[in-house]
Short mmCIF file of C-alpha atoms and ligand atoms in Angstrom, two decimals:
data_model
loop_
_atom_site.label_atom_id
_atom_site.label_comp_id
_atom_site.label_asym_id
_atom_site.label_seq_id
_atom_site.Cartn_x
_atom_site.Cartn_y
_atom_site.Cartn_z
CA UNK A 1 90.29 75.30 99.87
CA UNK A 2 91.66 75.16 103.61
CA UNK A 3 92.95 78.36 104.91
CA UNK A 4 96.00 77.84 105.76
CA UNK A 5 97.57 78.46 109.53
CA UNK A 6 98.16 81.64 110.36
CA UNK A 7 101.85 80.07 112.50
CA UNK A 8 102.63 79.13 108.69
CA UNK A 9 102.50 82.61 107.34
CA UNK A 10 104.08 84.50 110.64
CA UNK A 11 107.56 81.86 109.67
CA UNK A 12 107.65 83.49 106.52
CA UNK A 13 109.25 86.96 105.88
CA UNK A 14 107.01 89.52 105.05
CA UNK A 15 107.24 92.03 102.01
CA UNK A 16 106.82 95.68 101.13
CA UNK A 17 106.90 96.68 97.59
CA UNK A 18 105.56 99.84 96.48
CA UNK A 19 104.67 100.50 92.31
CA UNK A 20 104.66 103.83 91.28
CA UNK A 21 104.97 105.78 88.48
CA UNK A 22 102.76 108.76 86.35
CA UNK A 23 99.30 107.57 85.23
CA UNK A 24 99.08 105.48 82.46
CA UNK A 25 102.43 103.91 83.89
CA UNK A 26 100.84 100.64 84.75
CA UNK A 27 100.67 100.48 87.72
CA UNK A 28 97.06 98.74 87.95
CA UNK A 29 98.43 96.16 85.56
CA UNK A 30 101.25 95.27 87.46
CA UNK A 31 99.47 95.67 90.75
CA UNK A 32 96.96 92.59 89.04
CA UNK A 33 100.10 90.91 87.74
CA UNK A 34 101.26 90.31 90.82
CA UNK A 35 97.63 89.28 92.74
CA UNK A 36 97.12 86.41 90.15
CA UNK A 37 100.83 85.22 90.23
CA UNK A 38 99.85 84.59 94.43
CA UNK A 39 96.61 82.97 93.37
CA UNK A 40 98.44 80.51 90.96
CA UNK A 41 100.54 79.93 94.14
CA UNK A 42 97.56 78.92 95.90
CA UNK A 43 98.36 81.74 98.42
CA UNK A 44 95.42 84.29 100.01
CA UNK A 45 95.38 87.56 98.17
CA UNK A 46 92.86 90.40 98.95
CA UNK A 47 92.96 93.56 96.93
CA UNK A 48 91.66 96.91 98.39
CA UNK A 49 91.01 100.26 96.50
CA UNK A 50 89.53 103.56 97.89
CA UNK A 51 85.92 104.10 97.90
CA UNK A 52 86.91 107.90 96.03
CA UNK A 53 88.23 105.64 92.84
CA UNK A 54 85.37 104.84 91.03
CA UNK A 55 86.34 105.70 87.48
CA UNK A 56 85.68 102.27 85.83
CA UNK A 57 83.84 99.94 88.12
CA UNK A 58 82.98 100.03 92.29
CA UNK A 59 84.55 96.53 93.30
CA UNK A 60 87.42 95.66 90.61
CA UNK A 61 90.42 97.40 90.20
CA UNK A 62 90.39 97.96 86.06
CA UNK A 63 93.48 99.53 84.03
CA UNK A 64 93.42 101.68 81.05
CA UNK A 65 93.41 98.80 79.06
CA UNK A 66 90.45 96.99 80.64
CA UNK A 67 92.41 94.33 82.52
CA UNK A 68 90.60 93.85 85.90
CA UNK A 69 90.36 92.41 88.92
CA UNK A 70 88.10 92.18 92.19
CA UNK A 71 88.77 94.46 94.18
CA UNK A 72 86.84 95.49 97.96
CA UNK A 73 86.19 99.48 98.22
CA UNK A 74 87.23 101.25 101.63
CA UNK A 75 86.61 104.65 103.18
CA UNK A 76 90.10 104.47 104.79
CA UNK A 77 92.88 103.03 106.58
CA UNK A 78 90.94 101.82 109.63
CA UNK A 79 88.00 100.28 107.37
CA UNK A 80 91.25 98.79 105.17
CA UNK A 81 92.78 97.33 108.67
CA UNK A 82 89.57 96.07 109.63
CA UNK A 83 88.62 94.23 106.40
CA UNK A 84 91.70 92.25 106.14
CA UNK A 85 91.31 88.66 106.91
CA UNK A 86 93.82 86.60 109.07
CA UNK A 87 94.43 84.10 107.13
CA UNK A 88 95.39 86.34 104.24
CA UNK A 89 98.73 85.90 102.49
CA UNK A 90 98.90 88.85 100.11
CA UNK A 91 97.55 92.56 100.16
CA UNK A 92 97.53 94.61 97.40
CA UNK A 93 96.47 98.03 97.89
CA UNK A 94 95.53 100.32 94.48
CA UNK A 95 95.25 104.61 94.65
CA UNK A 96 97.56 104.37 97.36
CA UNK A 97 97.76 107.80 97.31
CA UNK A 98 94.40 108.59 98.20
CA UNK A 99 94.97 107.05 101.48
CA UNK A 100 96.08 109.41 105.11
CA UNK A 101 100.00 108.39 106.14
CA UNK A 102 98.50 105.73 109.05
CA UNK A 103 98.68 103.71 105.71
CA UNK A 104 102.43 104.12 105.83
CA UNK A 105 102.08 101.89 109.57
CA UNK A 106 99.24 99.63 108.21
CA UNK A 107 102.00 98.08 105.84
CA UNK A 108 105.13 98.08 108.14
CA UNK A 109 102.40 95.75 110.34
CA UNK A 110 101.71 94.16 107.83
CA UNK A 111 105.16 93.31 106.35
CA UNK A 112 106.17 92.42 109.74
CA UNK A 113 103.74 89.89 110.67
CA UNK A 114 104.64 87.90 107.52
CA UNK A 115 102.06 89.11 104.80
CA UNK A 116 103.54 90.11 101.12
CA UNK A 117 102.42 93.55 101.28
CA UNK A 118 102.03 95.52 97.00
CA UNK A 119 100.91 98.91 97.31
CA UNK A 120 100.55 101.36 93.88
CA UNK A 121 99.97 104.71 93.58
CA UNK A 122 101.09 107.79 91.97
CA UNK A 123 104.31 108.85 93.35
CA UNK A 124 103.41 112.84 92.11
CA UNK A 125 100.40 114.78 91.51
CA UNK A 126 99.83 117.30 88.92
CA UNK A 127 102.14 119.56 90.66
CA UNK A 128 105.25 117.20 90.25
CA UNK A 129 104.84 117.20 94.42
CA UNK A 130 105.50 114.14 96.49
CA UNK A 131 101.23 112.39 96.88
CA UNK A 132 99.84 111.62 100.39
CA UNK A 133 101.20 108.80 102.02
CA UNK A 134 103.73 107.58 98.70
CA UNK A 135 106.64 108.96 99.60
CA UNK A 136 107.00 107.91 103.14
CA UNK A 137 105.86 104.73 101.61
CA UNK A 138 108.67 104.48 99.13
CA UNK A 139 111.02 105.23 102.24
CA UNK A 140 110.17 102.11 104.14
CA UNK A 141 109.33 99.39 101.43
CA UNK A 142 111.67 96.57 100.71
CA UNK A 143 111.13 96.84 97.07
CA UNK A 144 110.24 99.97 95.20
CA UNK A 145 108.82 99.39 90.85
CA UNK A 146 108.56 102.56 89.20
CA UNK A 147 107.05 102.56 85.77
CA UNK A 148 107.07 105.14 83.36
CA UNK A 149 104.58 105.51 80.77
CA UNK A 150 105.15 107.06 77.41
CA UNK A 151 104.83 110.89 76.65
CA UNK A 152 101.58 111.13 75.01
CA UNK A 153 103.05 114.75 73.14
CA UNK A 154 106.33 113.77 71.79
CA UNK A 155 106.61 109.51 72.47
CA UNK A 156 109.44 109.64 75.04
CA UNK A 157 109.62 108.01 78.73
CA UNK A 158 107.38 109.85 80.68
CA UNK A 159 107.51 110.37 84.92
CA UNK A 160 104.83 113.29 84.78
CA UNK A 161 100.82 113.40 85.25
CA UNK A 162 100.11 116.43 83.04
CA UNK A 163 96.43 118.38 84.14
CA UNK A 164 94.66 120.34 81.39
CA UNK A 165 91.05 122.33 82.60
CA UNK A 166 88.99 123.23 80.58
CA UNK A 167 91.71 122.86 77.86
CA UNK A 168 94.50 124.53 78.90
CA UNK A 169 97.23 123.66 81.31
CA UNK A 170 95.75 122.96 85.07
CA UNK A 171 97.14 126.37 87.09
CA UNK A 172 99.70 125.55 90.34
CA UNK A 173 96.78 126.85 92.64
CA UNK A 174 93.81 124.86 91.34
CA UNK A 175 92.51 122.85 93.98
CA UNK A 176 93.00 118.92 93.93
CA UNK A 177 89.07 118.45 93.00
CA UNK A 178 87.64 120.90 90.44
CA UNK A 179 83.81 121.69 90.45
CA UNK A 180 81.95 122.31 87.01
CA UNK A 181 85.31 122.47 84.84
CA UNK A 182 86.11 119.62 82.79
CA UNK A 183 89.46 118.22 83.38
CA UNK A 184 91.85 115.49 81.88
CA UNK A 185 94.65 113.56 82.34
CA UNK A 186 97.99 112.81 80.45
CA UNK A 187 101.33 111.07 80.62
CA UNK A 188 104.20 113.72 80.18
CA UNK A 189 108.09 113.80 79.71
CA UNK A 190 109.99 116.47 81.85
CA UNK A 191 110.01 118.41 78.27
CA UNK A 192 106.19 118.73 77.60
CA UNK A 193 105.12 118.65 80.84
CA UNK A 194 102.90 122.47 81.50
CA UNK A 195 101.95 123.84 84.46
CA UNK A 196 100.88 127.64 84.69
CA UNK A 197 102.13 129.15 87.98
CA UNK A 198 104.44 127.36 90.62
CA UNK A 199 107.98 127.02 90.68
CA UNK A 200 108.24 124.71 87.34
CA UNK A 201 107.27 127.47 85.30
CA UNK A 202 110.48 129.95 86.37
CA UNK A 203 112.52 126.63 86.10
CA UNK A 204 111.29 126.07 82.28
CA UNK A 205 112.19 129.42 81.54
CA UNK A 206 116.09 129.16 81.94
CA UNK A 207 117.56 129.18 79.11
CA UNK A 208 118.65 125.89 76.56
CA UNK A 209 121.97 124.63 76.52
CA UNK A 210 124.50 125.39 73.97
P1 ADP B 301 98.21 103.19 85.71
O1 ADP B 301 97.56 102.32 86.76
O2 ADP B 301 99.69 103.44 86.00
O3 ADP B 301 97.47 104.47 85.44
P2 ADP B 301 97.26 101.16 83.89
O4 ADP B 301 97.85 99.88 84.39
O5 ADP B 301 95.84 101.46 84.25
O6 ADP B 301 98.21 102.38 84.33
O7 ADP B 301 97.34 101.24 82.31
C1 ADP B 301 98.55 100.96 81.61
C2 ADP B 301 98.19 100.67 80.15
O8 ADP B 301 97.64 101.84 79.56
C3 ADP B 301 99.40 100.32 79.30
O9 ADP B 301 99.69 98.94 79.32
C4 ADP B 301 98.96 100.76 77.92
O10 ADP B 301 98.31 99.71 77.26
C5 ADP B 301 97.92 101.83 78.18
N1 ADP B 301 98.34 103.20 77.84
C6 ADP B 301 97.50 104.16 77.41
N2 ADP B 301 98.17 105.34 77.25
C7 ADP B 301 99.46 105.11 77.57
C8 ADP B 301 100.65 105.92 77.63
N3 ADP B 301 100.63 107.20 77.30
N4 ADP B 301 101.79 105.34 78.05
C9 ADP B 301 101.82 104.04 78.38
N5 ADP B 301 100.74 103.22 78.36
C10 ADP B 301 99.56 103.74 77.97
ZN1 ZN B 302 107.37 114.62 75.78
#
């Protein structure tokens, strides 16, 4: 297919949206929803992960279910900026939060000069705190999607991205990447969500209402 014009593209007005949500959200899934709606519409789409994100497969993007797409690895923002072709209509960007804050000026660029700019990411780590580059993100996109996934304790809407080590709940000092300890993942309500340590805890301990 021709590429089209790049004077096309800069008449058109760009787009920020930013998906977020806990992990099993679906994020990924929506992030591929939207790639292959802009392939059916015969526009350019690239989609970028970090090189760190390599739980499933090195060049797709893959979600919990298995739905996947192609997807080019990067070390970081500048290899991101670099590998994005002119003529490119959409960029979707995956693990957002993995990524410094010059992401946060990659997009606004972006946006501006006309692209359709999707960026997902989890909006919280396993503190409940604000991750990397998301929330500045969330402040300057045009569109903001946040997904909850369901509580994987108790079945309700869940916002949270519970950590268990070695079994038990992750502690509020445990560093971001654990050596030797085995460590998983799950979707939690604001009811079953654990941390040991941190401010949560004394908050969890107030009493119920009557
Ligand atoms: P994310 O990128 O937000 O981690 P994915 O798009 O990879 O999420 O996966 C979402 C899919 O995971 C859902 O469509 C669903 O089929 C599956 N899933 C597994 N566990 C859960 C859960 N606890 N809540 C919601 N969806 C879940
Ligand atoms: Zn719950």
């Amino acid at each position: 297919m021709k590429a089209r014009p790049a004077r096309k593209r800069a008449a058109e007005n760009g787009c920020l949206t930013v998906v977020c949500g806990s992990m099993y959200a679906g994020k990924s899934e929506e992030l591929i929803r939207r790639a292959r709606r802009a392939l059916y519409a015969k526009l350019k789409v690239q989609v970028f992960k970090p090189e760190i994100d390599r739980r499933f497969d090195e060049a797709k993007v893959v979600s919990h279910m298995g739905v996947r797409h192609d997807a080019v690895p990067v070390t970081g923002v500048e290899d991101l900026r670099a590998a994005i072709e002119d003529d490119t209509d959409v960029i979707c960007i995956e693990e957002a939060q993995f990524f410094d804050s010059t992401l946060v000026d990659l997009c606004v660029d972006l946006a501006d000069s006309g692209r359709q700019v999707v960026v997902a990411g989890l909006d919280q780590d396993f503190r409940r705190r604000p991750f990397g580059p998301m929330p500045e993100l969330l402040a300057v996109a045009d569109e903001v999607v946040k997904l909850r996934a369901i509580c994987m304790k108790c079945g309700q809407a869940a916002s949270h991205t519970y950590r268990t080590v070695d079994g038990r709940p992750a502690h509020w000092d445990d560093p971001i990447v654990l050596v030797g300890a085995t460590e998983s993942y799950e979707a939690r309500c604001r009811r079953c969500f654990e941390i040991r340590g941190g401010p949560s805890s004394r908050a969890r301990s107030r009493p119920s209402r009557q």
